[in-house]
Coordinates of C-alpha atoms and ligand atoms in Angstrom, one line a residue:
M663 CA 12.7 21.9 11.8
N664 CA 14.9 19.8 14.4
I665 CA 13.9 15.9 14.1
Q666 CA 15.9 14.9 17.2
N667 CA 14.3 11.0 17.7
V668 CA 14.0 9.2 15.1
M669 CA 12.6 4.9 14.6
I670 CA 13.8 2.2 12.3
L671 CA 12.2 -0.6 11.5
G672 CA 13.7 -3.3 9.6
N673 CA 16.9 -5.1 10.1
G674 CA 19.6 -5.5 7.6
G675 CA 21.8 -3.0 5.7
R676 CA 19.6 -0.7 3.9
E677 CA 17.9 0.1 7.8
H678 CA 21.8 0.7 8.7
A679 CA 22.3 3.1 5.7
L680 CA 19.0 4.4 6.7
A681 CA 19.8 5.3 10.4
F682 CA 23.6 5.9 9.3
F683 CA 22.1 8.9 7.0
F684 CA 19.9 9.9 10.6
A685 CA 22.9 9.5 12.5
R686 CA 25.9 12.3 11.2
R687 CA 22.9 15.0 11.3
S688 CA 24.0 17.1 13.9
E689 CA 20.3 18.1 15.9
T690 CA 20.2 14.1 16.1
K691 CA 20.4 12.9 19.8
Q692 CA 18.7 8.9 18.6
V693 CA 18.0 7.2 16.6
F694 CA 16.3 3.3 16.9
V695 CA 16.6 1.0 14.5
F696 CA 14.4 -2.4 15.6
P697 CA 14.7 -4.8 16.4
G698 CA 18.0 -4.0 14.0
N699 CA 21.9 -5.6 14.2
D700 CA 24.9 -6.2 15.8
G701 CA 26.6 -4.3 13.8
M702 CA 24.9 -1.8 13.3
E703 CA 26.2 -0.2 16.7
I704 CA 29.7 0.4 15.0
T705 CA 30.5 0.2 11.7
P706 CA 29.7 4.2 11.7
K707 CA 32.0 4.7 13.7
V708 CA 34.8 2.7 11.8
V709 CA 33.8 4.5 8.8
T710 CA 33.8 7.9 8.7
S711 CA 34.6 10.6 11.4
A712 CA 31.5 11.7 11.0
K713 CA 29.8 13.2 13.8
F714 CA 27.1 11.2 15.1
A715 CA 24.4 10.8 17.7
K716 CA 23.9 7.8 20.1
F717 CA 23.3 5.5 18.2
N718 CA 20.5 2.7 20.1
C719 CA 20.0 -0.9 18.8
L720 CA 16.3 -2.3 20.3
K721 CA 16.5 -5.9 20.3
K722 CA 14.0 -6.2 23.2
I723 CA 10.9 -4.7 22.7
S724 CA 7.9 -6.0 21.8
E725 CA 6.3 -5.2 18.8
E726 CA 3.1 -5.8 19.9
V727 CA 1.8 -2.3 19.1
L728 CA 1.1 -1.3 22.5
E729 CA 4.1 -1.3 23.6
F730 CA 6.3 -0.5 20.1
S731 CA 4.2 3.0 21.2
L732 CA 4.5 4.0 24.5
F733 CA 8.6 2.9 24.2
C734 CA 8.1 5.5 21.3
E735 CA 6.3 8.3 23.2
Q736 CA 8.9 7.6 25.6
H737 CA 11.7 8.1 23.9
K738 CA 10.5 11.2 22.7
V739 CA 10.8 9.4 18.9
D740 CA 9.1 12.3 16.0
F741 CA 9.1 9.9 13.6
I742 CA 9.2 6.7 12.7
I743 CA 10.2 4.5 9.3
V744 CA 8.6 0.8 8.1
G745 CA 12.2 0.0 6.5
S746 CA 11.2 -3.5 5.5
E747 CA 7.6 -5.3 4.1
L748 CA 6.9 -8.0 6.4
P749 CA 5.4 -4.8 8.6
L750 CA 3.6 -3.7 5.6
S751 CA 1.8 -7.0 5.3
Q752 CA 1.6 -7.7 8.6
A753 CA -1.2 -4.1 9.1
F754 CA 1.0 -3.1 11.1
V755 CA 1.4 0.6 10.0
D756 CA -3.0 0.4 10.4
R757 CA -3.0 -1.1 13.7
F758 CA -0.1 1.9 15.2
V759 CA -1.4 4.7 13.0
K760 CA -4.9 3.8 15.4
N761 CA -2.7 3.6 19.0
S762 CA -0.1 7.0 18.7
K763 CA 0.1 10.2 16.8
I764 CA 3.1 10.2 16.0
P765 CA 3.5 10.3 12.4
L766 CA 5.0 7.1 10.3
L767 CA 6.3 6.8 7.1
G768 CA 4.5 3.5 5.5
P769 CA 2.0 3.2 3.2
S770 CA -1.8 1.6 5.2
Q771 CA -2.0 -2.5 4.4
A772 CA -4.5 -1.9 2.6
A773 CA -2.2 0.4 0.3
A774 CA 0.9 -2.1 0.2
M775 CA -1.2 -4.3 -1.8
L776 CA 0.6 -3.4 -4.9
E777 CA 3.4 -5.7 -3.7
T778 CA 2.1 -7.9 -1.4
S779 CA -0.3 -9.2 -3.8
K780 CA 0.9 -9.3 -7.6
D781 CA -3.0 -10.0 -8.6
F782 CA -3.5 -6.8 -7.0
S783 CA -1.0 -5.0 -8.2
K784 CA -1.4 -6.0 -12.5
N785 CA -5.1 -5.9 -12.0
F786 CA -4.6 -2.0 -10.6
M787 CA -2.2 -1.3 -13.4
N788 CA -4.3 -2.5 -16.4
E789 CA -7.4 0.0 -14.5
F790 CA -5.2 2.8 -15.0
S791 CA -3.3 2.4 -17.6
I792 CA 0.4 1.8 -16.1
P793 CA 2.8 0.1 -18.8
T794 CA 3.0 -3.5 -17.9
A795 CA 3.7 -6.6 -19.3
K796 CA 0.4 -8.3 -20.5
Y797 CA -0.6 -11.6 -18.3
I798 CA -3.3 -13.9 -16.3
S799 CA -4.1 -14.3 -13.7
F800 CA -5.1 -18.0 -12.1
K801 CA -5.8 -19.7 -9.1
K802 CA -3.4 -22.7 -8.5
E803 CA -6.9 -25.1 -8.6
E804 CA -7.4 -24.3 -12.0
L805 CA -3.9 -24.2 -13.6
L806 CA -3.7 -28.0 -11.3
A807 CA -7.2 -29.1 -13.0
L808 CA -4.9 -28.8 -16.4
S809 CA -3.9 -31.0 -18.8
F810 CA -0.1 -31.1 -20.2
D811 CA -0.8 -29.7 -23.2
Q812 CA -2.9 -27.3 -21.9
I813 CA 0.0 -26.2 -20.1
E814 CA 2.0 -26.2 -22.8
N815 CA 0.0 -24.2 -24.8
L816 CA 0.1 -21.5 -22.3
A817 CA 3.7 -21.1 -22.1
S818 CA 3.0 -19.3 -25.9
L819 CA 0.5 -17.4 -24.2
F820 CA 2.3 -13.9 -25.3
S821 CA 5.7 -14.6 -27.1
N822 CA 7.6 -17.5 -28.4
R823 CA 9.0 -16.7 -25.1
P824 CA 8.1 -18.7 -22.9
A825 CA 5.1 -16.7 -20.4
V826 CA 7.7 -15.6 -16.7
V827 CA 5.5 -17.1 -14.1
K828 CA 5.0 -15.8 -10.8
A829 CA 3.5 -16.1 -7.4
S830 CA 1.2 -13.5 -6.4
G831 CA 1.9 -13.2 -2.9
L832 CA 4.9 -12.5 -0.7
C833 CA 7.6 -15.5 -1.5
A834 CA 10.7 -14.0 0.0
G835 CA 12.4 -12.6 -3.1
K836 CA 11.8 -16.6 -4.4
G837 CA 8.6 -16.2 -6.2
V838 CA 9.3 -15.5 -9.7
I839 CA 10.8 -17.9 -12.6
V840 CA 11.5 -17.0 -15.6
P841 CA 12.0 -19.4 -17.5
A842 CA 14.4 -20.3 -20.4
N843 CA 12.4 -23.1 -22.1
K844 CA 8.8 -25.2 -22.5
I845 CA 10.8 -27.8 -19.8
E846 CA 11.4 -24.8 -17.6
F847 CA 8.0 -23.2 -17.6
H848 CA 6.0 -27.2 -16.8
A849 CA 8.6 -27.1 -13.9
A850 CA 7.5 -23.7 -12.3
I851 CA 4.5 -24.5 -12.9
K852 CA 4.8 -27.8 -10.8
E853 CA 6.4 -26.2 -8.7
F854 CA 4.3 -23.2 -7.7
C855 CA 1.5 -25.3 -7.7
T856 CA 2.8 -28.3 -4.9
K857 CA 4.8 -26.0 -3.1
N858 CA 4.0 -25.9 0.3
E859 CA 6.2 -23.8 2.3
E860 CA 5.6 -20.6 5.1
G861 CA 6.1 -17.7 3.7
F862 CA 5.7 -18.8 0.4
D863 CA 2.2 -17.7 -1.3
A864 CA 0.9 -19.2 -4.5
S865 CA -2.6 -19.6 -4.1
Q866 CA -2.9 -17.1 -7.4
I867 CA -0.6 -18.1 -10.1
I868 CA 0.2 -15.1 -13.3
L869 CA 1.5 -16.0 -16.3
E870 CA 3.1 -12.6 -17.4
E871 CA 4.6 -11.5 -21.3
C872 CA 8.4 -12.0 -20.9
L873 CA 10.1 -8.8 -21.2
T874 CA 13.6 -8.1 -22.3
G875 CA 14.9 -5.2 -21.5
P876 CA 18.2 -2.8 -18.5
E877 CA 16.7 -3.1 -15.1
V878 CA 16.3 -0.1 -13.1
S879 CA 15.1 0.7 -10.0
L880 CA 13.4 4.0 -9.4
F881 CA 11.9 5.3 -5.7
Y882 CA 9.5 7.9 -4.9
L883 CA 8.8 9.9 -1.9
C884 CA 4.5 10.0 -2.0
Q885 CA 1.7 10.9 0.6
G886 CA -1.6 11.2 -1.3
E887 CA -1.1 12.7 -4.9
N888 CA 1.7 14.2 -3.7
F889 CA 5.0 13.0 -4.7
I890 CA 8.6 13.4 -5.1
E891 CA 11.5 12.0 -6.9
I892 CA 14.3 10.5 -4.7
G893 CA 16.6 9.0 -6.9
S894 CA 16.9 5.0 -9.1
A895 CA 19.9 2.7 -9.0
C896 CA 21.3 -0.5 -11.1
D897 CA 20.8 -3.1 -8.9
Y898 CA 22.7 -6.6 -9.4
K899 CA 20.4 -9.8 -8.8
R900 CA 22.3 -12.5 -9.2
W901 CA 24.3 -14.4 -7.0
G902 CA 27.8 -14.9 -9.3
D903 CA 29.0 -12.5 -12.6
Q904 CA 27.7 -11.9 -15.4
N905 CA 24.4 -12.3 -13.9
T906 CA 24.9 -16.4 -13.4
G907 CA 23.9 -18.0 -10.7
P908 CA 20.5 -18.2 -8.5
N909 CA 18.6 -15.0 -7.6
T910 CA 19.1 -13.3 -4.2
G911 CA 18.3 -9.8 -2.4
G912 CA 20.6 -8.4 -4.1
M913 CA 23.8 -8.1 -4.5
G914 CA 25.4 -4.7 -5.2
A915 CA 24.3 -1.8 -6.4
Y916 CA 24.9 1.6 -8.9
L917 CA 24.2 4.6 -9.0
P918 CA 23.8 7.1 -11.2
P919 CA 22.2 4.3 -13.8
K920 CA 21.9 6.9 -16.6
N921 CA 23.4 3.9 -18.9
I922 CA 20.0 2.8 -18.6
L923 CA 17.4 5.5 -17.4
S924 CA 16.9 9.0 -20.2
D925 CA 15.9 12.0 -18.5
E926 CA 12.9 11.4 -20.8
N927 CA 12.4 7.7 -19.5
K928 CA 12.2 9.3 -16.4
K929 CA 10.0 11.6 -17.0
F930 CA 8.0 8.9 -18.4
I931 CA 7.5 7.2 -15.6
S932 CA 6.4 10.1 -13.4
T933 CA 3.6 11.1 -15.3
K934 CA 3.0 7.7 -17.4
V935 CA 3.3 5.4 -13.7
I936 CA 3.6 6.8 -11.1
A937 CA 0.8 10.1 -10.8
P938 CA -1.7 7.8 -12.2
L939 CA -1.1 5.3 -9.9
L940 CA -1.3 7.4 -6.9
A941 CA -4.2 9.6 -8.4
G942 CA -5.7 5.8 -8.9
M943 CA -5.1 4.8 -5.6
M944 CA -7.1 8.2 -3.9
K945 CA -9.3 6.9 -6.5
K946 CA -9.8 3.5 -4.8
G947 CA -10.3 5.3 -1.0
T948 CA -6.4 3.4 0.2
P949 CA -4.5 6.7 -0.5
Y950 CA -0.3 5.9 -1.0
N951 CA 1.8 7.3 1.9
G952 CA 5.9 5.7 2.1
I953 CA 8.1 5.1 -0.6
L954 CA 7.4 3.9 -3.8
F955 CA 10.2 1.4 -5.2
V956 CA 9.2 1.2 -9.1
G957 CA 11.3 -1.5 -10.7
A958 CA 10.9 -0.8 -14.4
M959 CA 12.3 -3.0 -17.7
I960 CA 13.1 -0.2 -20.0
T961 CA 12.4 -1.9 -23.6
E962 CA 12.1 -1.3 -27.2
D963 CA 8.4 -0.2 -26.4
G964 CA 9.9 2.2 -23.9
P965 CA 10.0 1.6 -19.4
K966 CA 7.5 -0.9 -18.5
V967 CA 6.9 -2.1 -14.9
I968 CA 8.6 -5.2 -13.2
E969 CA 7.1 -4.7 -10.1
F970 CA 6.4 -2.6 -7.4
N971 CA 7.9 -2.7 -3.6
C972 CA 6.4 -0.4 -0.7
R973 CA 9.7 0.4 1.2
F974 CA 12.8 1.4 -0.3
G975 CA 15.2 -0.9 -1.7
D976 CA 18.2 -3.5 -0.5
P977 CA 20.7 -2.7 -1.2
E978 CA 19.8 0.3 -3.9
T979 CA 18.9 2.4 -0.5
Q980 CA 23.6 1.9 0.7
C981 CA 23.8 3.5 -2.5
L982 CA 21.6 6.0 -2.5
I983 CA 21.7 7.8 1.0
P984 CA 25.4 8.5 1.6
L985 CA 24.6 11.3 -1.5
M986 CA 21.7 12.3 0.3
P987 CA 21.5 16.3 0.7
D988 CA 20.3 17.3 4.9
N989 CA 16.8 18.3 3.7
F990 CA 16.2 14.3 2.9
A991 CA 15.3 13.6 6.7
E992 CA 13.0 16.7 6.4
A993 CA 10.7 15.3 3.5
L994 CA 10.6 12.2 4.7
Y995 CA 9.2 13.6 8.4
L996 CA 7.2 16.0 6.8
A997 CA 5.4 13.3 3.9
A998 CA 5.2 10.9 7.8
S999 CA 3.4 14.0 9.1
G1000 CA 0.9 14.1 5.7
R1001 CA 2.2 17.9 4.5
L1002 CA 4.6 16.2 2.1
L1003 CA 3.4 19.8 0.5
E1004 CA 5.3 21.7 2.5
W1005 CA 8.3 20.4 1.1
I1006 CA 7.6 20.8 -2.7
L1007 CA 6.9 24.8 -2.3
K1008 CA 9.9 24.8 -0.5
Y1009 CA 12.2 22.6 -2.3
G1010 CA 10.6 21.4 -6.1
N1011 CA 9.9 18.0 -7.5
S1012 CA 13.1 16.0 -7.0
I1013 CA 16.0 15.2 -3.8
K1014 CA 18.7 16.6 -5.5
L1015 CA 21.6 14.2 -4.7
A1016 CA 25.7 14.8 -4.5
D1017 CA 27.1 15.1 -8.1
K1018 CA 29.4 11.8 -7.5
K1019 CA 29.4 8.2 -8.6
S1020 CA 28.5 5.7 -5.9
V1021 CA 29.0 2.2 -6.1
H1022 CA 27.7 -1.0 -4.0
V1023 CA 29.3 -4.2 -3.3
V1024 CA 27.6 -6.5 -1.4
M1025 CA 29.5 -9.5 0.9
T1026 CA 27.5 -12.9 1.2
H1027 CA 28.5 -16.6 2.3
A1028 CA 28.8 -18.5 -0.7
H1029 CA 26.0 -20.6 0.5
Y1030 CA 23.8 -17.8 0.2
A1031 CA 20.5 -18.4 -2.1
G1032 CA 21.5 -22.1 -1.9
A1033 CA 24.4 -21.4 -5.0
N1034 CA 26.9 -24.6 -4.8
S1035 CA 25.1 -26.3 -2.0
E1036 CA 22.1 -27.9 -1.1
I1037 CA 22.7 -26.7 2.0
E1038 CA 22.4 -23.9 4.5
Y1039 CA 25.0 -21.4 4.7
S1040 CA 27.5 -21.6 8.1
K1041 CA 26.5 -18.8 10.9
N1042 CA 28.8 -17.7 13.0
L1043 CA 32.1 -17.1 11.2
K1044 CA 34.4 -14.7 13.1
I1045 CA 34.8 -11.3 10.4
L1046 CA 38.1 -10.1 9.9
M1047 CA 37.4 -6.1 9.5
P1048 CA 41.4 -4.1 9.3
E1049 CA 41.7 -0.1 10.2
I1050 CA 43.0 0.2 7.2
F1051 CA 39.1 1.7 6.4
L1052 CA 40.0 4.6 8.2
D1053 CA 43.0 5.7 6.1
L1054 CA 40.7 4.1 2.6
G1055 CA 38.1 6.3 3.5
N1056 CA 40.2 9.4 4.1
K1057 CA 40.7 10.7 0.2
S1058 CA 39.3 14.2 0.1
D1059 CA 37.0 13.4 -3.2
Q1060 CA 36.5 9.5 -2.6
E1061 CA 34.8 8.2 0.5
L1062 CA 33.8 5.4 2.0
F1063 CA 31.3 4.0 4.0
I1064 CA 30.8 0.0 5.3
F1065 CA 26.7 -0.9 6.2
S1066 CA 26.2 -3.8 8.2
C1067 CA 23.8 -6.5 7.3
A1068 CA 24.0 -9.5 9.3
L1069 CA 26.1 -8.5 11.4
K1070 CA 26.3 -10.1 15.7
K1071 CA 28.9 -9.3 18.5
N1072 CA 29.9 -11.8 20.4
G1073 CA 32.7 -9.5 23.3
N1074 CA 34.8 -7.3 21.0
D1075 CA 34.9 -9.8 17.4
F1076 CA 31.0 -9.6 15.0
F1077 CA 30.0 -12.9 13.8
T1078 CA 27.9 -13.6 10.8
N1079 CA 24.5 -14.3 11.3
G1080 CA 22.7 -14.7 8.0
G1081 CA 23.1 -14.8 4.0
R1082 CA 23.9 -11.3 3.2
I1083 CA 27.0 -10.7 6.0
I1084 CA 28.3 -6.5 5.2
G1085 CA 28.6 -3.9 2.1
V1086 CA 30.8 -1.4 1.3
T1087 CA 29.8 1.7 -0.2
A1088 CA 32.7 3.7 -2.1
L1089 CA 31.9 7.2 -3.8
A1090 CA 34.0 9.5 -5.8
N1091 CA 33.7 11.4 -8.7
S1092 CA 34.2 8.6 -12.0
N1093 CA 32.3 5.4 -11.2
F1094 CA 36.2 3.7 -11.8
K1095 CA 37.7 5.6 -8.9
A1096 CA 34.5 4.8 -6.8
R1097 CA 34.6 0.8 -8.0
T1098 CA 38.2 0.4 -7.4
L1099 CA 37.7 1.7 -3.7
A1100 CA 34.6 -0.5 -3.2
Y1101 CA 36.2 -3.6 -4.4
Q1102 CA 39.8 -3.0 -2.6
A1103 CA 37.7 -2.5 0.6
A1104 CA 35.8 -5.2 0.8
R1105 CA 38.0 -7.3 -0.1
E1106 CA 39.7 -6.4 3.2
I1107 CA 36.6 -7.4 5.3
Y1108 CA 37.5 -11.0 5.6
F1109 CA 35.5 -14.5 7.0
E1110 CA 35.3 -18.0 6.2
G1111 CA 33.4 -18.9 2.8
R1112 CA 33.6 -14.8 2.3
H1113 CA 32.1 -14.5 -1.4
M1114 CA 31.3 -11.1 -3.3
R1115 CA 30.4 -10.6 -7.3
S1116 CA 33.6 -8.6 -8.9
D1117 CA 31.5 -7.3 -12.1
I1118 CA 29.0 -4.4 -9.6
A1119 CA 30.0 -1.8 -12.1
N1120 CA 31.4 -2.5 -14.1
N1121 CA 31.2 -2.2 -18.2
I1122 CA 28.6 0.7 -17.1
G1123 CA 31.2 3.6 -19.3
E1124 CA 33.7 4.7 -16.9
D1125 CA 32.4 7.9 -17.0
L1126 CA 29.1 8.1 -16.1
Ligands
AMP85 P1 10.3 -9.5 -9.5 O1 10.1 -10.4 -7.8 O2 8.4 -9.2 -9.7 O3 11.2 -8.3 -9.5 O4 10.6 -10.4 -10.1 C1 12.4 -11.0 -10.3 C2 12.9 -10.9 -11.6 O5 12.6 -11.6 -12.6 C3 12.6 -9.4 -11.8 O6 14.2 -8.8 -11.7 C4 13.1 -9.7 -13.6 O7 14.9 -9.8 -14.1 C5 12.5 -11.1 -13.9 N1 11.2 -10.9 -13.8 C6 10.5 -10.2 -13.7 N2 8.7 -10.0 -14.4 C7 9.8 -10.4 -15.4 C8 8.7 -10.4 -17.1 N3 7.6 -9.8 -17.6 N4 9.8 -10.0 -18.1 C9 11.0 -10.9 -18.2 N5 11.6 -10.8 -16.8 C10 10.7 -11.2 -15.4
LIG86 N1 17.0 -4.0 -4.6 C1 15.5 -4.9 -4.5 C2 15.0 -5.3 -3.7 O1 14.6 -3.9 -3.1 O2 13.6 -6.0 -3.5

């Protein structure tokens, strides 16, 4: 299968990792990332001697679907991958497929409601008996009309742990509060009922049973009722060591998460979550096509779904991609073309990842996610990135990859351009070696206010 030109929608480390996967394939001619970030143009060349295709970073093409599809046709794009959730919620996929015959990997707006509406997702899981936390869904007005005592009672709806409070719509990662006590529960309800910010949709609010157990992210490539397992990873959502500080977009990840996810539980999730989900979506007339990300908690009563996302995880993808076999490209292309079954008949029901341990460490600004400061983090801070990476990555049993989340170029220098700036993935035969290498490299990257967690992939068992 000759996949020469690929278009990826998104701009973070996840999209850089996907772009990197295609860029190092020999048959690739061009990888377009829209809008991308400046660091994507250069970091792959710095960290590996692999042969790259010409790497393009589009910043100016219009998001208008007609213009976008014209660009893709003119540049002979073989297929498109939607990396981030934004185009999914904006019906970009629906509009694109009406306008173009180029295969596109990503669910329709109706199918993406599994991520964009927690109310839809919970009702759907209930209808199709998919294991998840118990819940009740309220309109904001209904909660606003309740008295203090009634709200107090709601806290203990499911157990003696206060219920988890979730805004149903997209909230840029700020839509979930796990209260430690009734006071925090009350404050969470008040916050969600009164907050009126763009990009924060709490018109419907879910109260959910508070589950306990380790969490894991699992990824599937789906098309209609067919799916393949892509891989699973553990990510670190909190800003600080020992899971302290605010929730973030993700501070690091490792895989395989063997200390959390048994083969038996993996099988359980395939048969009791993914298969009924895909059958349910078909039944509703909104077949699911694209990447499905299951955030699961492994409770004493077995795995339960915490959330669905309709895209790859960030930073899990940066951990996964360096282990991907070449036929992953074919799987993505065939799924986008409505032909995933062909891949399954040829290769089976799962991607065979390289047998290595992978550790990814994200570097952010110290004030990222509101940590340590009321003021917004600074941008435009110069990055110092020594040549030493070339040496670090050259050991035969260890490999190093750098993925750019938010870098801006000015002259020959790079500057920070966001909260999560850059990430390092290391592969090795043991978790200990991978972690050591990832931190060795990460410490060599410097910018003012640099922050990273120091406990990514710690205490997971040295040989896991
Ligand atoms: P979400 O955005 O739904 O993934 O939630 C963010 C985080 O909140 C999850 O990664 C969990 O750590 C936590 N969380 C969400 N739902 C629950 C729940 N029902 N019980 C306990 N923790 C939860
Ligand atoms: N790492 C979690 C996410 O991508 O949403």
